[in-house]
Amino acid sequence: MFDFLKGYDLLGAFWVTVQLTVYSALGSLIWGTLLAGMKVSPVPLMRGFATAYVNVVRNIPLTVIIVFSSLGLYQTLGVMLGADVIDDINFRLAVLALAAYTAAFVCEALRSGINTVPVGQAEAARALGLSFTQVLRLIILPQAFRAVVNPLSNVLIALTKNTTVASAIGVVEASYLMKDMIEAEAQLILISAVFAFGFIVLTLPTGLILGWVSKKVAVKR
Amino acid sequence: MSGVSVTKGAEDAAPAANDLVVLSNVNKHFGALHVLQDIDLTIARGEVVVVIGPSGSGKSTLCRTINRLETIDSGAISIDGKPLPEEGRELARLRADVGMVFQSFNLFAHKTVLENVMLGQLKVRKTDKKAAEDKARSLLDRVGVATQADKYPAQLSGGQQQRVAIARALAMDPKVILFDEPTSALDPEMINEVLDVMQQLARDGMTMVVVTHEMGFARSAANRVVFMADGKIVEEATPDQFFSNPRSDRAKDFLSKILHH
């Protein structure tokens, strides 16, 4: 029944999906945290920048951002992100675009987490003589992260599925292979089912594990 | 009436050297509300000043302006001869010398009791870990919660949390500690365990500014009582004078309401 899978590198394609997800997740987590830090900073310019960034980026379709990374950054401006083979360039551009896009959502999740930390925590930290960045790094963000593990896990699941858009600039991940197979094989429903199952295998454990982590690390008040 | 210091008579010859906290002509508004009006207050080294008054009289705000958790609109505040700097590194350095104990404890919820008392030493004073831990444990012992060192704040009673908060402030070797209604959020049976620690601190010569509704504490531990109403300092006196023979009508009215129950 699954003979049509022969000759296709299914695992390899999903491995690219996993790589896209992991690198983009790390990038978006770092950039999103910095954005959230800017959003609560006392410097108006930083607050303005972070607000503008989030509002612009989260309102542009991901396809437009990813296609721009290829057409705009690479083909027009010649940005290659340190790679020289076209496959690598596309992969890195896709990671950059996915991270830039997802960071807006990480920032918003994290900011809602910051709002759950009572004002008194920051006041007590400032009263001890900690600087703004120390207060943020040692007191506010650790508590904010613990409060938003579940929303962040939603962002991560969405990111996993969003990696399929990378096929638009020729990154050979799972959905790219799926389109290939649909054209070559007469097994429309089975092919779709196999790929749907593959994504569930990736995202379901993410949700379950992070749900458990969320309970484990919750701050008791 | 206001601005009369009654406890420093003998030291008045050389006031500047011994003055630790000086507020002069401080004003602050919350919108249309004039919460601090022309406040002049001088706190000498080693002095225990208790600020009392009805709710909304500006006591807590006054307390919080001293380490600039609240900014002021006009006037000047200086600590140990240095004017309060703008927000930034200088202010952080000064805050490290001014302990603060809050009504709602504000222990860091994601850190253990021990870590709470070590944090300022490690990150602000740059003490090494071993010394910071030793000091934290001895302070926790001093306030009577040594056995709770590895628990998280939420696992402690209110009275225990507040004593940890006092230990956290003491760990910085502050020049002065500000207490902003330290017992107002506590169940009645826990109030005394916190007041006992504060009494001991007062006896040990710590400079303290205490905003409180605990008249018993004011009577027994204060060198001076400052009575505030409607954003003004209405009366300053020794506890004996203030409680037995208040001069202002506002204070008489306040005392008659709270002492006859």
Tab-separated table of C-alpha atoms in Angstrom, chain B residues 73-230:
chain	number	residue	atom	x	y	z
B	73	ASP	CA	8.214	67.349	41.515
B	74	SER	CA	10.270	69.855	43.461
B	75	GLY	CA	12.494	70.138	46.494
B	76	ALA	CA	15.604	68.144	47.366
B	77	ILE	CA	16.441	64.850	49.012
B	78	SER	CA	19.924	63.889	50.067
B	79	ILE	CA	21.298	60.783	51.686
B	80	ASP	CA	24.539	60.923	53.636
B	81	GLY	CA	25.244	64.346	52.134
B	82	LYS	CA	24.713	63.271	48.517
B	83	PRO	CA	21.660	64.475	46.591
B	84	LEU	CA	19.548	61.721	45.002
B	85	PRO	CA	20.818	61.243	41.430
B	86	GLU	CA	18.738	60.667	38.285
B	87	GLU	CA	17.770	57.119	37.307
B	88	GLY	CA	20.902	55.203	36.324
B	89	ARG	CA	24.075	53.701	37.731
B	90	GLU	CA	24.570	56.373	40.380
B	91	LEU	CA	21.057	55.891	41.690
B	92	ALA	CA	21.474	52.099	41.741
B	93	ARG	CA	24.624	52.518	43.842
B	94	LEU	CA	22.794	54.756	46.270
B	95	ARG	CA	19.813	52.418	46.496
B	96	ALA	CA	22.154	49.616	47.511
B	97	ASP	CA	22.842	51.625	50.688
B	98	VAL	CA	19.154	52.185	51.414
B	99	GLY	CA	17.287	49.054	52.467
B	100	MET	CA	13.587	48.749	51.802
B	101	VAL	CA	10.943	46.497	53.297
B	102	PHE	CA	7.568	46.478	51.552
B	103	GLN	CA	4.033	45.903	52.741
B	104	SER	CA	3.640	42.969	50.345
B	105	PHE	CA	7.129	41.520	51.105
B	106	ASN	CA	8.063	41.329	47.403
B	107	LEU	CA	10.423	38.399	47.835
B	108	PHE	CA	11.630	37.130	44.457
B	109	ALA	CA	9.086	34.394	43.804
B	110	HIS	CA	11.303	32.230	41.581
B	111	LYS	CA	14.229	32.132	44.005
B	112	THR	CA	14.667	30.312	47.285
B	113	VAL	CA	14.810	32.182	50.567
B	114	LEU	CA	18.584	31.788	50.652
B	115	GLU	CA	18.961	33.014	47.062
B	116	ASN	CA	16.778	36.015	47.879
B	117	VAL	CA	19.177	37.075	50.621
B	118	MET	CA	22.272	36.318	48.507
B	119	LEU	CA	21.221	38.043	45.281
B	120	GLY	CA	22.092	41.624	46.180
B	121	GLN	CA	25.406	40.614	47.703
B	122	LEU	CA	26.401	38.650	44.584
B	123	LYS	CA	25.138	40.985	41.868
B	124	VAL	CA	25.515	44.431	43.447
B	125	ARG	CA	28.207	44.067	46.095
B	126	LYS	CA	30.091	41.418	44.069
B	127	THR	CA	30.739	39.398	47.212
B	128	ASP	CA	32.079	35.902	46.553
B	129	LYS	CA	29.584	33.077	46.778
B	130	LYS	CA	30.839	31.444	49.947
B	131	ALA	CA	30.900	34.694	51.926
B	132	ALA	CA	27.487	35.699	50.607
B	133	GLU	CA	25.985	32.368	51.636
B	134	ASP	CA	27.543	32.502	55.110
B	135	LYS	CA	26.228	35.985	55.642
B	136	ALA	CA	22.780	35.092	54.295
B	137	ARG	CA	22.541	32.084	56.612
B	138	SER	CA	23.600	34.060	59.660
B	139	LEU	CA	21.078	36.814	58.846
B	140	LEU	CA	18.315	34.261	58.349
B	141	ASP	CA	19.294	32.826	61.721
B	142	ARG	CA	19.154	36.282	63.249
B	143	VAL	CA	15.575	36.844	62.045
B	144	GLY	CA	14.599	33.313	63.049
B	145	VAL	CA	13.961	31.632	59.688
B	146	ALA	CA	17.233	29.718	59.229
B	147	THR	CA	15.382	26.420	58.820
B	148	GLN	CA	13.431	27.762	55.822
B	149	ALA	CA	16.504	28.677	53.765
B	150	ASP	CA	15.855	26.261	50.908
B	151	LYS	CA	12.124	26.869	50.551
B	152	TYR	CA	10.439	29.201	48.103
B	153	PRO	CA	8.709	32.356	49.404
B	154	ALA	CA	5.208	31.035	48.632
B	155	GLN	CA	5.834	28.144	51.063
B	156	LEU	CA	6.370	30.525	53.992
B	157	SER	CA	3.877	32.340	56.179
B	158	GLY	CA	3.526	36.096	55.791
B	159	GLY	CA	5.455	36.776	58.963
B	160	GLN	CA	8.292	34.522	57.846
B	161	GLN	CA	8.362	36.141	54.412
B	162	GLN	CA	8.583	39.595	55.926
B	163	ARG	CA	11.453	38.536	58.181
B	164	VAL	CA	13.258	37.153	55.132
B	165	ALA	CA	12.661	40.514	53.440
B	166	ILE	CA	14.297	42.220	56.415
B	167	ALA	CA	17.256	39.832	56.152
B	168	ARG	CA	17.477	40.607	52.432
B	169	ALA	CA	17.674	44.323	53.216
B	170	LEU	CA	20.240	43.779	55.979
B	171	ALA	CA	22.467	41.730	53.677
B	172	MET	CA	23.395	44.926	51.836
B	173	ASP	CA	24.706	46.563	55.045
B	174	PRO	CA	22.422	49.532	54.441
B	175	LYS	CA	22.911	52.913	56.060
B	176	VAL	CA	19.184	53.226	56.586
B	177	ILE	CA	16.216	50.894	56.153
B	178	LEU	CA	12.820	52.120	54.971
B	179	PHE	CA	9.816	50.140	56.197
B	180	ASP	CA	6.675	50.777	54.164
B	181	GLU	CA	3.828	49.436	56.335
B	182	PRO	CA	5.704	46.192	57.029
B	183	THR	CA	2.941	44.572	59.092
B	184	SER	CA	-0.180	45.802	57.286
B	185	ALA	CA	-0.535	42.658	55.156
B	186	LEU	CA	0.005	40.245	58.046
B	187	ASP	CA	-2.391	38.172	60.086
B	188	PRO	CA	-2.583	39.529	63.650
B	189	GLU	CA	-0.637	36.649	65.214
B	190	MET	CA	2.294	37.233	62.862
B	191	ILE	CA	2.660	40.933	63.452
B	192	ASN	CA	4.654	40.554	66.638
B	193	GLU	CA	7.290	38.234	65.199
B	194	VAL	CA	8.087	40.947	62.641
B	195	LEU	CA	7.922	43.798	65.161
B	196	ASP	CA	10.280	41.878	67.483
B	197	VAL	CA	12.893	41.742	64.728
B	198	MET	CA	12.421	45.455	64.079
B	199	GLN	CA	12.687	46.262	67.800
B	200	GLN	CA	15.973	44.383	67.917
B	201	LEU	CA	17.254	46.314	64.884
B	202	ALA	CA	16.294	49.592	66.526
B	203	ARG	CA	18.159	48.609	69.704
B	204	ASP	CA	21.207	47.691	67.604
B	205	GLY	CA	21.313	51.275	66.348
B	206	MET	CA	20.025	50.844	62.786
B	207	THR	CA	18.678	54.035	61.228
B	208	MET	CA	15.059	53.328	60.406
B	209	VAL	CA	12.145	55.116	58.788
B	210	VAL	CA	8.994	53.163	59.606
B	211	VAL	CA	5.588	53.878	58.113
B	212	THR	CA	3.154	51.939	60.248
B	213	HIS	CA	-0.190	51.717	61.985
B	214	GLU	CA	1.366	49.882	64.936
B	215	MET	CA	1.111	52.438	67.715
B	216	GLY	CA	2.685	50.028	70.195
B	217	PHE	CA	5.819	49.882	68.082
B	218	ALA	CA	5.850	53.658	67.695
B	219	ARG	CA	5.632	54.067	71.455
B	220	SER	CA	8.338	51.600	72.347
B	221	ALA	CA	10.891	51.815	69.528
B	222	ALA	CA	10.671	55.281	68.001
B	223	ASN	CA	12.966	58.166	68.831
B	224	ARG	CA	10.543	60.423	67.061
B	225	VAL	CA	7.009	60.241	65.738
B	226	VAL	CA	6.105	62.108	62.568
B	227	PHE	CA	2.377	62.628	62.116
B	228	MET	CA	1.184	63.225	58.567
B	229	ALA	CA	-2.213	64.248	57.274
B	230	ASP	CA	-3.314	65.410	53.824
